[in-house]
Coordinates of C-alpha atoms and ligand atoms in Angstrom, one line a residue:
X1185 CA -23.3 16.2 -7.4
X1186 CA -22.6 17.2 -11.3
X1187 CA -19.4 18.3 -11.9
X1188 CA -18.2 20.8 -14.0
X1189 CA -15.1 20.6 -16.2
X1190 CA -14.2 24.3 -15.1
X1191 CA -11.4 25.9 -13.3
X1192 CA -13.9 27.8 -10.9
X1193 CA -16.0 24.6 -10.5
X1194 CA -12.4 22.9 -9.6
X1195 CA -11.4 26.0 -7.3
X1196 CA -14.8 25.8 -5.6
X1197 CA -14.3 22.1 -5.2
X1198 CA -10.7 22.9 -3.3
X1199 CA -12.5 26.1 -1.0
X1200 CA -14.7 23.0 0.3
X1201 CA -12.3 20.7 1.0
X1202 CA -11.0 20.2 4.2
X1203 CA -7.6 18.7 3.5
X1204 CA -6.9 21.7 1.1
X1205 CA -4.3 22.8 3.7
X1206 CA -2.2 19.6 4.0
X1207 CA -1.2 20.2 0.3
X1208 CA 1.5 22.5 1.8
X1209 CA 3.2 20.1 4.2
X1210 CA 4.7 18.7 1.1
X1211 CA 7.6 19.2 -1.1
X1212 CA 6.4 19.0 -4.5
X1213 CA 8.8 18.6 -7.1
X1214 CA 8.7 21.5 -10.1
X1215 CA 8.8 21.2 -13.9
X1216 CA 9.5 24.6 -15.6
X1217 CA 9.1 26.6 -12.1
X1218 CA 5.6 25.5 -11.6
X1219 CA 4.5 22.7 -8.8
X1220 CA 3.8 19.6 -10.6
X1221 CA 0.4 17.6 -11.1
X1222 CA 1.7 14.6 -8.9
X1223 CA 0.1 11.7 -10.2
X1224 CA 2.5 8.6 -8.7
X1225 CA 1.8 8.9 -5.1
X1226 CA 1.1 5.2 -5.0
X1227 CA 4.7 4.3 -6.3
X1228 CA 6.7 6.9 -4.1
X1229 CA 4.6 9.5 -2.3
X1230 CA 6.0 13.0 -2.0
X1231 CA 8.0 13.9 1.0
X1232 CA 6.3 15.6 3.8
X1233 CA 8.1 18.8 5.4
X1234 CA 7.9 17.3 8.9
X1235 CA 9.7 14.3 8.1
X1236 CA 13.3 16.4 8.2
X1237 CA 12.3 17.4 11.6
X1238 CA 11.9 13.4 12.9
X1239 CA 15.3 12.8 10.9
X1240 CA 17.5 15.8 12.5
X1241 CA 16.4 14.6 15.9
X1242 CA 17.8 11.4 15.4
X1243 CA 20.8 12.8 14.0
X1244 CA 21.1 15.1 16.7
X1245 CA 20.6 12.4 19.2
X1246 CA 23.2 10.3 17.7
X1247 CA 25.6 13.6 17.8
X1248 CA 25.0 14.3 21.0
X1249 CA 24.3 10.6 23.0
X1250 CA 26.0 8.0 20.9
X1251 CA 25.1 5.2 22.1
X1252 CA 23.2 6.6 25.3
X1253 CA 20.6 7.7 22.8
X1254 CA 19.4 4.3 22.6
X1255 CA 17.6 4.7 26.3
X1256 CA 18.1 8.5 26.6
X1257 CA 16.7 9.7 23.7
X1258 CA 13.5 11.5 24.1
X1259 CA 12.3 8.9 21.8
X1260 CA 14.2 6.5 22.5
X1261 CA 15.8 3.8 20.1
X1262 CA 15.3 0.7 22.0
X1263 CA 11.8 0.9 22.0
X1264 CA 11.1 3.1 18.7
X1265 CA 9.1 0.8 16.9
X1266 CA 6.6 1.2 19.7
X1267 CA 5.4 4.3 18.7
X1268 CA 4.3 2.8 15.5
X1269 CA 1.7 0.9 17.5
X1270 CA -1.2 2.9 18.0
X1271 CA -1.2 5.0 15.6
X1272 CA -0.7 2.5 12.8
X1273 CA -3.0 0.0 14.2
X1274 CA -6.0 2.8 13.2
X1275 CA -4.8 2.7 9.8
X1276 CA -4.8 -0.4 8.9
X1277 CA -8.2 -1.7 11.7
X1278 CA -5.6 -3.8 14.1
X1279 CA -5.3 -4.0 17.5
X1280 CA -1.9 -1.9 18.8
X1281 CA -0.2 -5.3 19.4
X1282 CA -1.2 -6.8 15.9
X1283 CA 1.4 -4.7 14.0
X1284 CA 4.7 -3.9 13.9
X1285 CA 7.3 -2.0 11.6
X1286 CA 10.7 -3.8 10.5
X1287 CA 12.5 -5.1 7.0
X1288 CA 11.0 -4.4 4.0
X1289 CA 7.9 -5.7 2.2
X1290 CA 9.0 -8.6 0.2
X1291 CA 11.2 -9.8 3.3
X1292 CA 8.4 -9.2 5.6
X1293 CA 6.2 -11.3 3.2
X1294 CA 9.0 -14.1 2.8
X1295 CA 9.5 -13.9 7.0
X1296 CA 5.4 -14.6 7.0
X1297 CA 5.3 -17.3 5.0
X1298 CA 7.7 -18.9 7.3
X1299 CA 5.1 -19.0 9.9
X1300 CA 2.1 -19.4 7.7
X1301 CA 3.0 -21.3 4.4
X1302 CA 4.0 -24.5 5.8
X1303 CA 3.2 -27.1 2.8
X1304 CA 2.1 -31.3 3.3
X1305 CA 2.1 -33.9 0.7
X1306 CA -1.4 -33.4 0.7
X1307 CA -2.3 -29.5 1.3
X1308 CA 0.8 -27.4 -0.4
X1309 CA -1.4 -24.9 -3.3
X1310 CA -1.0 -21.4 -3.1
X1311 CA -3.4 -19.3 -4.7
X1312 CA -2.8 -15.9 -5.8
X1313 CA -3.9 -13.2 -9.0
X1314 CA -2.5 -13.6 -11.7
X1315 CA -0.4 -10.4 -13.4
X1316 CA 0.8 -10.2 -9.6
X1317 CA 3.3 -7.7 -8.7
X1318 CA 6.3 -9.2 -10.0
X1319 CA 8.2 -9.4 -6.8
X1320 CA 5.3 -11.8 -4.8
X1321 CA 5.7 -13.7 -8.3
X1322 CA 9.4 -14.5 -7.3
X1323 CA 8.6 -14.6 -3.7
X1324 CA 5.8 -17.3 -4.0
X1325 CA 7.7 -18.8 -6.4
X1326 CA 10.9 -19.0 -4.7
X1327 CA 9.3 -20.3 -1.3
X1328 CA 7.2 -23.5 -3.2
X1329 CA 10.9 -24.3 -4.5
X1330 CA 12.3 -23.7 -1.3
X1331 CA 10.0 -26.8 0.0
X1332 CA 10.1 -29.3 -2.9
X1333 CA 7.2 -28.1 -5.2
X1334 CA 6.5 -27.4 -8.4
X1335 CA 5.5 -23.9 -9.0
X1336 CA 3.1 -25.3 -12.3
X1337 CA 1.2 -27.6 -9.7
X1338 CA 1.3 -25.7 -6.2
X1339 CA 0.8 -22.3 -7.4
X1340 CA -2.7 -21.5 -8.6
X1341 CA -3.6 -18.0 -10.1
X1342 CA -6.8 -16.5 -10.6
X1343 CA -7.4 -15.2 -14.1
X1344 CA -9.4 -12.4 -15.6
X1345 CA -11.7 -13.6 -18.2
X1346 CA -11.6 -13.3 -21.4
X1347 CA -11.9 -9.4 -22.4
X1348 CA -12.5 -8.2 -18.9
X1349 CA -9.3 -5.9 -17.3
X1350 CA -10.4 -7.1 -13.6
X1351 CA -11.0 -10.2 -11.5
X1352 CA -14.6 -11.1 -10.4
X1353 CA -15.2 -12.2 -6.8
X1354 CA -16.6 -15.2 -7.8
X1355 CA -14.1 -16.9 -9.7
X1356 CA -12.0 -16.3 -6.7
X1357 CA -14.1 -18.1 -4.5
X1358 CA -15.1 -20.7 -7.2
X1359 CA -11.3 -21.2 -7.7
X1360 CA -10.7 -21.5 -3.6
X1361 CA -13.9 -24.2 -3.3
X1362 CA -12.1 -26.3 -6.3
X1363 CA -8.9 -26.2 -4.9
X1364 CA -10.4 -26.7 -1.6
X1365 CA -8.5 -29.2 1.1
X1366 CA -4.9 -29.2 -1.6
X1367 CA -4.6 -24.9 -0.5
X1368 CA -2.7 -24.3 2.3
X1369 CA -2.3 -20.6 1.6
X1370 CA -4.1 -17.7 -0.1
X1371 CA -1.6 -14.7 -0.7
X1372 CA -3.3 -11.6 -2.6
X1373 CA -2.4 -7.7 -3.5
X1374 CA -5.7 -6.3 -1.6
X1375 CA -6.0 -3.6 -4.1
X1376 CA -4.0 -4.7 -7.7
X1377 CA -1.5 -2.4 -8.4
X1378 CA -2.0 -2.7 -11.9
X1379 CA -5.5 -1.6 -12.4
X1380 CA -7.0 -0.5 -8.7
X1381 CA -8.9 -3.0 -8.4
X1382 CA -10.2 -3.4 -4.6
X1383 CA -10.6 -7.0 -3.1
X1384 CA -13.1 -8.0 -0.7
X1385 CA -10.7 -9.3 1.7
X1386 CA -13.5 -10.0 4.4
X1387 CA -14.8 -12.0 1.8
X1388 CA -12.0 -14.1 0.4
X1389 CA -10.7 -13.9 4.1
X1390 CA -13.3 -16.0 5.2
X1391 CA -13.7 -18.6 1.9
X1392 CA -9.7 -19.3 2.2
X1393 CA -10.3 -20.3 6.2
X1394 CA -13.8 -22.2 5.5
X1395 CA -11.2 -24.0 3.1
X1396 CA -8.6 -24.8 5.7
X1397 CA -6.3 -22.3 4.8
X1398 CA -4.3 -19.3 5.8
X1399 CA -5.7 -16.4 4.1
X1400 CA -2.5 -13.5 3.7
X1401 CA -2.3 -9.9 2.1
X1402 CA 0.0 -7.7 0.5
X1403 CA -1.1 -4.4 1.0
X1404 CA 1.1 -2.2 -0.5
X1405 CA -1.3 -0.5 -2.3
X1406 CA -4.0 -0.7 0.4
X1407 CA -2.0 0.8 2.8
X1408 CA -2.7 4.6 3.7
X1409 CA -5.2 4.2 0.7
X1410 CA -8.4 1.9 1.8
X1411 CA -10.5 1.1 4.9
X1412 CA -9.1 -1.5 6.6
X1413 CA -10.1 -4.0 9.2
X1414 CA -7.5 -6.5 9.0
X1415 CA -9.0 -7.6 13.0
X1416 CA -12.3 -7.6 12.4
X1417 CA -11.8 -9.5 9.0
X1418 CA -9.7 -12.2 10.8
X1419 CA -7.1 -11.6 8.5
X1420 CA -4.2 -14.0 9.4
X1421 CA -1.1 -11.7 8.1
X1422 CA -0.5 -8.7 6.1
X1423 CA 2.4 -6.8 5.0
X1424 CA 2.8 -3.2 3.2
X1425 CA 5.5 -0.9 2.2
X1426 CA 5.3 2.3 3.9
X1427 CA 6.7 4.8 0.8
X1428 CA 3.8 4.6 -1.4
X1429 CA 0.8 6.1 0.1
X1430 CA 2.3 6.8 3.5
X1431 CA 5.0 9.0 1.7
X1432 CA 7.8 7.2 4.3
X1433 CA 10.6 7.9 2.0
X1434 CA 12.3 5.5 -0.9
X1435 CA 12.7 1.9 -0.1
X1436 CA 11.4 2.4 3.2
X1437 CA 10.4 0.2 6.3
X1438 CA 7.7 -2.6 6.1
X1439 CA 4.7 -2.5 8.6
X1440 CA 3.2 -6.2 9.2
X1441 CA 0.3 -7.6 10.9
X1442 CA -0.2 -10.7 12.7
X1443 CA -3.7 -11.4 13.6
X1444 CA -3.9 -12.1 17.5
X1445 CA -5.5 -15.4 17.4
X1446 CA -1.8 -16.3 16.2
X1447 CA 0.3 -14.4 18.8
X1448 CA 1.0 -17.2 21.4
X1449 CA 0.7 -20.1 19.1
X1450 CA 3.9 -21.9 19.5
X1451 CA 3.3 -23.8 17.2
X1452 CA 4.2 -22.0 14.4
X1453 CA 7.9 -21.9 13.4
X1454 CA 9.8 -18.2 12.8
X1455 CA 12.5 -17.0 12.3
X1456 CA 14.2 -15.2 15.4
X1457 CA 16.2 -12.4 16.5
X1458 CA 16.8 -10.8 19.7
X1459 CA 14.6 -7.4 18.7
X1460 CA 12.0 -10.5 19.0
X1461 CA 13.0 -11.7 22.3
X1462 CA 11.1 -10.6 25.6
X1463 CA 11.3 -7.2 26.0
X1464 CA 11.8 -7.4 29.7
X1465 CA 14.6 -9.4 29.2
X1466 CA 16.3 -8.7 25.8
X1467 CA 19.4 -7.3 27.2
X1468 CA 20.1 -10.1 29.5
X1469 CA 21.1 -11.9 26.5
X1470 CA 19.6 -15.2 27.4
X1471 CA 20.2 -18.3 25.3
X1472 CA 16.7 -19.2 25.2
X1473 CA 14.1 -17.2 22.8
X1474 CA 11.0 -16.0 24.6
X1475 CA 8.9 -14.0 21.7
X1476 CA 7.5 -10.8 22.7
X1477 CA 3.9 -11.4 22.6
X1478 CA 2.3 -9.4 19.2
X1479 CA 3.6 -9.0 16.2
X1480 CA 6.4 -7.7 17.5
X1481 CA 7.4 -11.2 18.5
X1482 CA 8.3 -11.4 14.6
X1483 CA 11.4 -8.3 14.9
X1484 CA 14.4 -10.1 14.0
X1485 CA 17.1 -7.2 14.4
X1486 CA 17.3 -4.0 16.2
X1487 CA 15.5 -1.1 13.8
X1488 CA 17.0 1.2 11.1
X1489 CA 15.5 4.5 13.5
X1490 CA 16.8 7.0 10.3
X1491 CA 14.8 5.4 8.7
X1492 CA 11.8 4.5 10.6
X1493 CA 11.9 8.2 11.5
X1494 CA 9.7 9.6 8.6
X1495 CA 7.6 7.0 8.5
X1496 CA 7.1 7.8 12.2
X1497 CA 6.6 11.5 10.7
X1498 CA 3.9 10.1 7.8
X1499 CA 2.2 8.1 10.5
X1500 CA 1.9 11.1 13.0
X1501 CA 0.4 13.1 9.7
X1502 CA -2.4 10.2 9.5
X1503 CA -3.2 10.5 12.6
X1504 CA -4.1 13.3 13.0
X1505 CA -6.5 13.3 9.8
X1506 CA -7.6 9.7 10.3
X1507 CA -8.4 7.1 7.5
X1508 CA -12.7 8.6 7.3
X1509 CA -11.7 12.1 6.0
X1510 CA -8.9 11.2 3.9
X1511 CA -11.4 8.2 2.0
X1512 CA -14.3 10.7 2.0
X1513 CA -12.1 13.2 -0.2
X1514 CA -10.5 10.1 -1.8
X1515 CA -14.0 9.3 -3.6
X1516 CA -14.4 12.5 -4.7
X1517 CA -11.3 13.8 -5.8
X1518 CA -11.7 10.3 -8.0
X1519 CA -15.4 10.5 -9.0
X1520 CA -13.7 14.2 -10.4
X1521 CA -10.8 12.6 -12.0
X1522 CA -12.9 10.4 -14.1
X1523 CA -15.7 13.3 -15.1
X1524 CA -12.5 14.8 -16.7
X1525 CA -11.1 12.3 -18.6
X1526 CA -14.5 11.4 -20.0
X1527 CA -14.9 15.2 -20.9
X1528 CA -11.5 15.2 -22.7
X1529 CA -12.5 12.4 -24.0
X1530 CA -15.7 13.0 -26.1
X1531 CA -13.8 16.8 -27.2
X1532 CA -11.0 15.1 -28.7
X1533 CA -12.9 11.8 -30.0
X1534 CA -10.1 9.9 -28.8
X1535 CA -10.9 6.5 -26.9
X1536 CA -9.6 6.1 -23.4
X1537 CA -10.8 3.3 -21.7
X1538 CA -10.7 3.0 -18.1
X1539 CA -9.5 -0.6 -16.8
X1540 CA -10.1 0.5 -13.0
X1541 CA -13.6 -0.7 -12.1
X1542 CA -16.1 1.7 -11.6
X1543 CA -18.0 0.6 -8.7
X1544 CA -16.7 2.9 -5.8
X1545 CA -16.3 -0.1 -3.5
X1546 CA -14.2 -1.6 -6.3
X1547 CA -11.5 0.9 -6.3
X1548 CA -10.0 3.9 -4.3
X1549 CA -7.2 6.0 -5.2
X1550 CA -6.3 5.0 -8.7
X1551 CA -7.4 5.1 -12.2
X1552 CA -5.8 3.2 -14.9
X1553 CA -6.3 4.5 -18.2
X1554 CA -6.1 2.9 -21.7
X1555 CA -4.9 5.4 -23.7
X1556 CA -5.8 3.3 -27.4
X1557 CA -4.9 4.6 -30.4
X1558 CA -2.2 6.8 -27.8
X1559 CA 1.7 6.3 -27.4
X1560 CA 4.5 7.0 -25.7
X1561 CA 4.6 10.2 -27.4
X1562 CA 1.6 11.4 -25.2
X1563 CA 3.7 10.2 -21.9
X1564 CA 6.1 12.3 -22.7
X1565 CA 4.1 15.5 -23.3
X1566 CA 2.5 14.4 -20.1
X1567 CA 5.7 14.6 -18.2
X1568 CA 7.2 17.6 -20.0
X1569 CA 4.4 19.6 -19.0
X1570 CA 4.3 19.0 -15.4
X1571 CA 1.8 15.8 -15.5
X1572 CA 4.0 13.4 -13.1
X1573 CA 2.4 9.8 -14.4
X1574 CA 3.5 6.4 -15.3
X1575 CA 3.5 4.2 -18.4
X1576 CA 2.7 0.4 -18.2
X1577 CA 2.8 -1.3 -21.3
X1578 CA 0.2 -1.8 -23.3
X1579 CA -0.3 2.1 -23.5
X1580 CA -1.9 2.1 -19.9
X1581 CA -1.4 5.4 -17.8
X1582 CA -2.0 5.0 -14.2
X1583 CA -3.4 8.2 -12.3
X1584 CA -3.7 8.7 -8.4
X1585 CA -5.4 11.6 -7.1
X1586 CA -4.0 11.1 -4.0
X1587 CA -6.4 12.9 -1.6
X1588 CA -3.2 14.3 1.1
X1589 CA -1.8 16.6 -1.1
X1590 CA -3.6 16.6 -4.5
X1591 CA -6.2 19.0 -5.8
X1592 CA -9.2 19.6 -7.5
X1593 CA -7.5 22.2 -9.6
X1594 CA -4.6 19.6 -10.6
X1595 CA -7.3 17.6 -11.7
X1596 CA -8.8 20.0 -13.9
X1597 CA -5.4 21.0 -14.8
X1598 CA -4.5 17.7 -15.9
X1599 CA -7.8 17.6 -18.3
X1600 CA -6.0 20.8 -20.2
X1601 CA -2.5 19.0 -20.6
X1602 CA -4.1 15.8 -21.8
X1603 CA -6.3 17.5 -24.3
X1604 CA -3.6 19.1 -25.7
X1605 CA -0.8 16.7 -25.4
X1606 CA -3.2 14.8 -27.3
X1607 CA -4.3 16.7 -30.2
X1608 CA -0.2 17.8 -30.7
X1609 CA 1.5 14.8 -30.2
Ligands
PLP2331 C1 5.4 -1.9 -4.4 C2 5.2 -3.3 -4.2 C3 6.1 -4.2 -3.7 C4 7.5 -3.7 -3.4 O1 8.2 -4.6 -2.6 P1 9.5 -4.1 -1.8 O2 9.9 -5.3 -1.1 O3 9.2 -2.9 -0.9 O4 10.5 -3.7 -2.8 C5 5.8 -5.5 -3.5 N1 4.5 -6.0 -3.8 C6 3.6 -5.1 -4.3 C7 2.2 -5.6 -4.6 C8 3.9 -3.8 -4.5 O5 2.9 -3.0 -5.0

C-alpha cells in the first residue's frame, strides 16, 4: 500500500481498522484539554476502563467476606491465579500449565535462575546482549557473585559491531558455538528495549540447547507485543512484566513460563512456598513440599489479588482480540509511523536515523529514532504539545504505536508536532 502523509489518508486508515473501537476503553491522559499522542505504551501502558471494575470487586469482596472471600468469592482468591492460565498461555504460545502470574519480573528472573543457572567448575558462562536492561545487568551479575564467579570471566555479552545500532544473529550463534561446553545459561531481552530489535528465539533457543545449555528470556518487551511460541520453541523459562504492553498497572505482577519438559524434574532445586505446594493439599499444612505440577509449582506466597486484578482485566481484553489482529495492525500502524517520520524528514532536511531494524520480522511495536543534530529542546516541545515520548541518551526518541489504543490519526498528528517542534526549537 502507499501511504499518504494526510489527515484523510490517516482517517481512512482508522475507518478500516478494526481495533479503532478499543481506543475508547482507555483512559488517556490530556495535555492542554486534548487526548494525548501516547507514545510509551511499552514503559507503562495506559489504563484500561475495565480494570476499575476487576478492582472494586475485589474490594467489595473483601468488604463484604473478609476472609471468606478467599473461597466464597465469585472469583475466588485461593485459586485466582488460575484464571490467568488460559488466557495467558495464548499470549505468549504456552500450554495453560506452563505459565503462571506471581512476584515481579526481576524476582521472577532471579527465582528462575535458581532452578536453571546452576554453575560447575567447568560449565558456569552466561551469555547475554550487551547494553542489557540494566536491571538483568545487576541480576546476572549479582547471581555469578552469588556462586563464586567472576562477572569479567562468566558473563559473556554479545556486541553490536562496529557502527551497526543492532545485533546480528550470527554473532549470537558464532559467540554460543565458541563458548560452547563453558555456557551453562543463555539469558536474553527477546525484543531489546532499547532499539526494538526482535530476536529469533526459536533460533538461539535451539543453538544454546545444541550447546548444552539452558536457553532463558526476558520478555518484557515481547510480552503483549510479538508472536510467541515459547512451547513450540522449547523455550526453557521466560519471564515478563505485565504493565508495559499488557497495560496491568504500575509495578505490576510478573507472568513466568516454565517449559513442561521441566515440570516434574526433581531434579532441579527452587525455592518454595506453600502457594507452591499441592493444591489438593495446601491447607493441610503438611511439612513436606509436594510442588504443584506446572509452573505454578514455582508460586512461593499467596497472590497480591488487588493487584493481579487488572492484569486479570488486561488479559480478559487480549483475549478477546487475540495476538493475530492486534500484530496484523501492529505492522501497519508501524510501516505508517515510519512513512511519516521519513516525510518529516526530507521537508525539514533534518537527519533522523532510525536504529530499529527495518525488516518487519526484526521489529514490532517500536521505533527508535536518532534525532542528530536534535536536543532536548525538541523533547520538550514533544511533550508540551501532547507527544507523550521518551528520551534515551544519546538524543534517541523511542516511539510505540501501540496498536490497542493508538491511531492512524495520532500518527499523522505526531508528523505535524515534530515538524514543527523542529523548525522552532
Ligand atoms: C521493564 C524491564 C524490566 C523491569 O523489571 P521489574 O522487575 O519489573 O522492575 C526488566 N527487564 C527488562 C528487559 C525490562 O524491559
Amino acid at each position: 500500500m502507499t501511504f499518504q502523509n494526510t489527515r484523510d489518508f490517516a482517517q481512512e486508515l482508522d475507518r478500516q481498522d478494526p481495533l479503532r473501537k478499543y481506543r475508547d476503553e482507555f483512559n488517556f491522559p490530556e495535555v492542554k484539554g486534548k487526548q494525548v499522542i501516547y507514545f510509551t505504551g511499552n514503559s507503562l501502558g495506559l489504563q484500561p476502563k475495565c480494570a476499575r471494575e476487576y478492582v472494586d470487586e475485589v474490594m467489595d469482596d473483601w468488604a463484604k467476606l473478609a476472609v471468606e472471600g478467599h473461597f466464597l468469592a465469585e472469583r475466588a482468591w485461593w485459586d485466582y491465579h488460575e484464571r490467568f492460565s488460559d488466557p495467558l498461555s495464548k499470549i505468549v504460545g504456552a500450554l495453560p500449565e506452563e505459565v503462571a502470574v506471581m512476584n515481579t519480573l526481576t524476582v521472577n528472573l532471579h527465582l528462575l535462575m535458581v532452578s536453571f543457572y546452576r554453575p560447575t567448575q567447568k560449565r558456569y558462562k552466561i551469555i547475554c546482549e550487551s547494553k542489557a536492561f540494566p536491571s538483568d545487568q545487576y541480576m546476572i551479575n549479582s547471581q555469578v557473585c552469588f556462586h563464586g564467579f567472576n562477572p569479567k570471566d562468566a558473563i559473556v555479552e554479545i556486541q553490536r559491531r562496529e557502527g551497526e545500532h543492532n545485533i546480528r544473529l550470527e554473532d549470537v550463534l558464532a559467540k554460543i558455538e565458541e563458548v560452547g561446553d563453558e555456557l551453562a545459561l543463555v539469558l536474553m531481552g527477546g525484543v531489546n528495549y532499547y532499539t526494538g530489535q526482535v530476536f529469533d528465539i526459536k533460533t538461539i533457543t535451539e543453538a544454546g540447547q545444541k550447546a548444552g545449555a539452558y536457553v532463558g528470556w526476558d520478555l518484557a518487551h515481547a510480552a503483549g507485543n510479538i508472536k510467541l511460541q515459547l512451547h513450540d520453541w522449547n523455550v526453557d523459562f521466560a519471564a515478563w512484566c505485565s504493565y508495559k504492553y499488557m497495560n496491568s498497572g504500575p509495578g505490576n505482577a510478573s507472568g513466568c513460563f516454565v517449559h513442561q519438559i521441566h515440570h516434574s524434574d526433581t531434579d532441579l532445586p527452587r525455592f518454595a512456598g506453600w502457594w507452591g505446594h499441592n493444591k489438593e493439599r495446601r491447607f493441610k499444612m503438611e511439612p513436606e513440599f509436594d510442588p504443584v505440577n506446572g509452573a505454578n509449582g514455582w508460586q512461593i506466597s499467596n497472590l497480591p489479588i488487588l493487584s493481579l486484578a487488572p492484569y486479570l482485566a488486561s488479559v480478559h481484553m487480549f483475549d478477546k482480540i487475540g495476538m493475530d489482529a492486534l500484530i496484523l495492525k501492529r505492522d501497519r500502524i508501524t510501516a505508517y509511523l515510519e512513512f511519516i517520520l521519513k516525510e518529516i524528514d526530507a521537508e525539514v532536511d533534518s537527519s533522523f536515523e532510525i536504529i530499529t531494524p527495518s525488516e518487519p520480522h526484526e521489529r514490532a511495536s517500536q521505533l527508535s529514532v536518532f534525532l542528530h543534530g536534535e536536543g532536548r529542546p525538541l523533547f520538550d516541545y514533544l511533550m508540551e504539545n501532547g507527544v507523550i515520548t521518551d528520551w534515551r541518551e544519546p538524543n534517541v526518541i523511542r516511539l510505540a504505536p501501540v496498536p490497542l489504543y493508538c491511531s492512524f490519526e495520532d500518527m499523522y498528528e505526531f508528523g505535524q508536532i515534530l515538524k514543527k517542534g523542529i523548525l522552532e526549537t
